[in-house]
Coordinates of C-alpha atoms in Angstrom, one line a residue:
X3 CA 71.4 -142.2 -77.9
X4 CA 72.1 -143.7 -74.4
X5 CA 73.1 -147.1 -76.0
X6 CA 76.0 -145.8 -78.0
X7 CA 79.0 -146.4 -76.0
X8 CA 82.8 -145.5 -76.5
X9 CA 85.2 -148.7 -76.9
X10 CA 87.9 -146.8 -75.3
X11 CA 86.1 -145.6 -72.1
X12 CA 82.9 -147.4 -71.6
X13 CA 82.2 -145.5 -68.2
X14 CA 81.8 -142.4 -70.4
X15 CA 78.3 -143.4 -72.0
X16 CA 77.0 -143.4 -68.5
X17 CA 78.1 -140.1 -67.9
X18 CA 76.7 -138.7 -71.0
X19 CA 73.5 -140.4 -70.3
X20 CA 73.4 -139.1 -66.2
X21 CA 74.4 -135.4 -68.0
X22 CA 71.8 -135.6 -70.6
X23 CA 69.3 -136.6 -68.2
X24 CA 70.1 -133.6 -65.7
X25 CA 70.5 -130.8 -68.6
X26 CA 66.8 -130.8 -69.6
X27 CA 65.8 -130.6 -66.2
X28 CA 67.7 -127.6 -65.5
X29 CA 66.9 -126.1 -68.7
X30 CA 63.1 -126.4 -67.5
X31 CA 64.0 -125.0 -64.1
X32 CA 65.9 -121.9 -65.5
X33 CA 63.0 -120.4 -67.7
X34 CA 60.6 -120.8 -64.7
X35 CA 63.0 -118.9 -62.7
X36 CA 63.5 -116.2 -64.9
X37 CA 59.6 -116.0 -65.6
X38 CA 59.3 -115.6 -61.6
X39 CA 61.7 -112.9 -61.6
X40 CA 59.9 -111.3 -64.8
X41 CA 56.8 -111.5 -62.8
X42 CA 58.2 -109.9 -59.6
X43 CA 60.0 -107.2 -61.3
X44 CA 56.5 -106.0 -63.4
X45 CA 54.7 -106.0 -60.1
X46 CA 57.1 -104.0 -58.3
X47 CA 58.0 -101.8 -61.4
X48 CA 54.5 -100.2 -62.0
X49 CA 53.9 -99.3 -58.4
X50 CA 56.6 -96.6 -58.8
X51 CA 55.4 -94.7 -61.8
X52 CA 51.6 -94.6 -60.4
X53 CA 52.5 -92.9 -57.4
X54 CA 54.6 -90.2 -59.5
X55 CA 51.5 -90.0 -62.0
X56 CA 49.2 -89.3 -59.0
X57 CA 52.0 -86.6 -57.4
X58 CA 52.1 -84.6 -60.6
X59 CA 48.3 -83.4 -61.0
X60 CA 48.8 -81.9 -57.3
X61 CA 51.5 -80.0 -58.0
X62 CA 49.7 -78.8 -61.3
X63 CA 46.6 -77.8 -59.4
X64 CA 48.4 -76.3 -56.9
X65 CA 50.4 -73.8 -59.3
X66 CA 47.3 -72.0 -60.8
X67 CA 45.7 -71.6 -57.3
X68 CA 48.7 -70.0 -55.9
X69 CA 49.2 -67.9 -59.3
X70 CA 45.7 -66.6 -59.4
X71 CA 45.8 -63.8 -56.8
X72 CA 49.0 -62.3 -58.5
X73 CA 46.7 -61.4 -61.6
X74 CA 44.4 -59.4 -59.4
X75 CA 45.2 -55.7 -59.6
X76 CA 43.7 -52.5 -57.5
X77 CA 44.7 -49.7 -59.7
X78 CA 42.9 -46.6 -59.3
X79 CA 41.8 -46.9 -63.0
X80 CA 40.6 -50.4 -62.6
X81 CA 37.4 -50.7 -60.6
X82 CA 35.7 -54.0 -59.7
X83 CA 32.0 -54.1 -59.3
X84 CA 31.4 -55.3 -55.4
X85 CA 28.8 -57.6 -54.8
X86 CA 25.6 -56.0 -53.9
X87 CA 23.5 -57.6 -51.2
X88 CA 19.9 -56.4 -50.9
X89 CA 19.5 -54.5 -47.6
X90 CA 17.1 -56.1 -45.0
X91 CA 14.8 -53.1 -44.7
X92 CA 15.2 -52.4 -48.8
X93 CA 13.8 -49.1 -49.6
X94 CA 13.2 -49.7 -53.2
X95 CA 14.5 -46.1 -54.3
X96 CA 15.4 -46.0 -57.7
X97 CA 16.7 -42.7 -57.9
X98 CA 18.7 -40.5 -55.4
X99 CA 21.4 -37.7 -54.7
X100 CA 25.4 -38.2 -54.4
X101 CA 26.8 -35.8 -51.8
X102 CA 30.7 -35.5 -52.4
X103 CA 32.6 -33.7 -49.8
X104 CA 36.1 -33.6 -50.6
X105 CA 38.3 -31.5 -48.2
X106 CA 41.9 -31.2 -48.1
X107 CA 42.0 -33.7 -45.2
X108 CA 39.1 -36.4 -46.1
X109 CA 36.5 -37.6 -48.6
X110 CA 33.2 -38.2 -47.5
X111 CA 30.2 -39.5 -49.8
X112 CA 26.7 -39.7 -48.6
X113 CA 23.8 -41.0 -51.0
X114 CA 20.2 -40.0 -50.3
X115 CA 17.0 -40.3 -51.9
X116 CA 15.2 -37.3 -53.4
X117 CA 13.8 -36.2 -50.0
X118 CA 17.2 -36.2 -48.1
X119 CA 17.1 -39.2 -46.3
X120 CA 20.4 -41.0 -46.3
X121 CA 20.5 -44.5 -47.9
X122 CA 24.4 -45.0 -47.8
X123 CA 27.2 -43.2 -46.6
X124 CA 31.4 -43.7 -46.3
X125 CA 34.4 -41.9 -45.7
X126 CA 38.3 -42.4 -46.1
X127 CA 38.3 -43.1 -42.2
X128 CA 35.8 -45.6 -42.4
X129 CA 37.2 -47.7 -45.4
X130 CA 40.6 -48.0 -43.3
X131 CA 42.7 -44.7 -44.5
X132 CA 44.8 -43.0 -41.8
X133 CA 46.8 -39.9 -41.8
X134 CA 47.8 -38.3 -45.1
X135 CA 46.4 -41.1 -47.3
X136 CA 42.9 -40.2 -46.4
X137 CA 43.1 -37.2 -48.8
X138 CA 44.1 -39.0 -51.6
X139 CA 42.3 -39.6 -55.0
X140 CA 42.5 -43.6 -54.1
X141 CA 41.0 -43.3 -51.0
X142 CA 38.3 -41.2 -52.7
X143 CA 37.5 -44.0 -55.3
X144 CA 37.4 -46.5 -52.3
X145 CA 34.8 -44.5 -50.2
X146 CA 32.1 -43.9 -53.6
X147 CA 32.4 -47.3 -54.0
X148 CA 31.6 -48.4 -50.6
X149 CA 28.7 -46.0 -50.3
X150 CA 27.3 -47.0 -53.6
X151 CA 27.3 -50.3 -52.7
X152 CA 25.1 -50.0 -49.6
X153 CA 22.9 -47.4 -51.9
X154 CA 22.2 -50.1 -54.7
X155 CA 21.4 -52.5 -52.0
X156 CA 18.2 -50.5 -51.6
X157 CA 17.6 -50.5 -55.3
X158 CA 19.5 -47.3 -56.7
X159 CA 20.2 -46.9 -60.2
X160 CA 20.5 -43.4 -61.0
X161 CA 22.1 -40.5 -59.3
X162 CA 22.4 -36.8 -59.2
X163 CA 26.4 -35.9 -57.9
X164 CA 26.8 -32.9 -56.0
X165 CA 30.4 -31.9 -55.5
X166 CA 31.5 -29.7 -52.7
X167 CA 35.0 -28.8 -51.8
X168 CA 38.4 -28.4 -53.4
X169 CA 40.0 -31.8 -52.4
X170 CA 41.8 -34.5 -54.5
X171 CA 38.9 -36.9 -54.6
X172 CA 36.4 -34.8 -56.6
X173 CA 36.9 -36.6 -59.7
X174 CA 38.0 -39.9 -58.7
X175 CA 34.8 -40.2 -56.6
X176 CA 32.6 -39.3 -59.4
X177 CA 34.3 -41.5 -62.0
X178 CA 34.2 -44.4 -59.4
X179 CA 30.2 -44.0 -59.2
X180 CA 30.2 -44.2 -62.8
X181 CA 32.6 -47.1 -63.1
X182 CA 30.3 -49.0 -60.4
X183 CA 27.1 -49.0 -62.9
X184 CA 25.2 -46.0 -61.8
X185 CA 23.5 -43.7 -63.9
X186 CA 24.7 -39.9 -63.6
X187 CA 21.9 -37.5 -64.4
X188 CA 23.5 -34.4 -63.4
X189 CA 27.1 -33.4 -61.9
X190 CA 26.9 -29.9 -60.1
X191 CA 29.8 -28.4 -58.2
X192 CA 28.2 -26.5 -55.1
X193 CA 31.1 -25.4 -53.2
X194 CA 30.2 -22.5 -51.3
X195 CA 31.6 -19.3 -52.4
X196 CA 31.6 -16.0 -50.6
X197 CA 30.5 -12.6 -51.7
X198 CA 33.0 -11.0 -50.0
X199 CA 31.4 -11.7 -46.6
X200 CA 33.6 -12.7 -43.8
X201 CA 37.3 -12.0 -43.5
X202 CA 39.2 -14.9 -45.2
X203 CA 41.7 -16.6 -43.0
X204 CA 45.4 -15.6 -43.5
X205 CA 46.9 -17.5 -46.4
X206 CA 48.1 -21.3 -45.9
X207 CA 51.9 -22.2 -45.8
X208 CA 52.6 -25.5 -47.1

């Protein structure tokens, strides 16, 4: 190919030969440069998506953790069974008596063994209620849970319930005792009723 000459322009053969020699070298250099660019782009490209993939699971993990507390409900109908920790001086009392005093201003629950020795007690003020909230049915439920948790630490399983007073927490305290897991053998109302003894106080104005 280099020996062919153009009779009109003999110098043209030299130019073609020189161009022919340069073209393959340029063609060889071009694919090397393209391959180097592709390798560099491949090395740089995977790094960005890898960081995104690592970041996504963290967001997914954080979302359920934040949403978990929203599912918890403390309604008066649903009673969560508390964790029962065995008391240090455990008395191994299987059966006892729950005394529920429900007044207009407060609710007090005292749990004793069959002889009358106190195993656990609680009141609306002890649980954390103040003012008019102490006399509510919800406060009575929390009081019963607290007292029964203390008593169950001593091994209490079945209980007799003695209810005294006209307050709003009468029924809710008894239901809370049953919902926690205690077996109620007897429920008695022991509110003291006078047989026309002392003169009653004047009528209450509300």
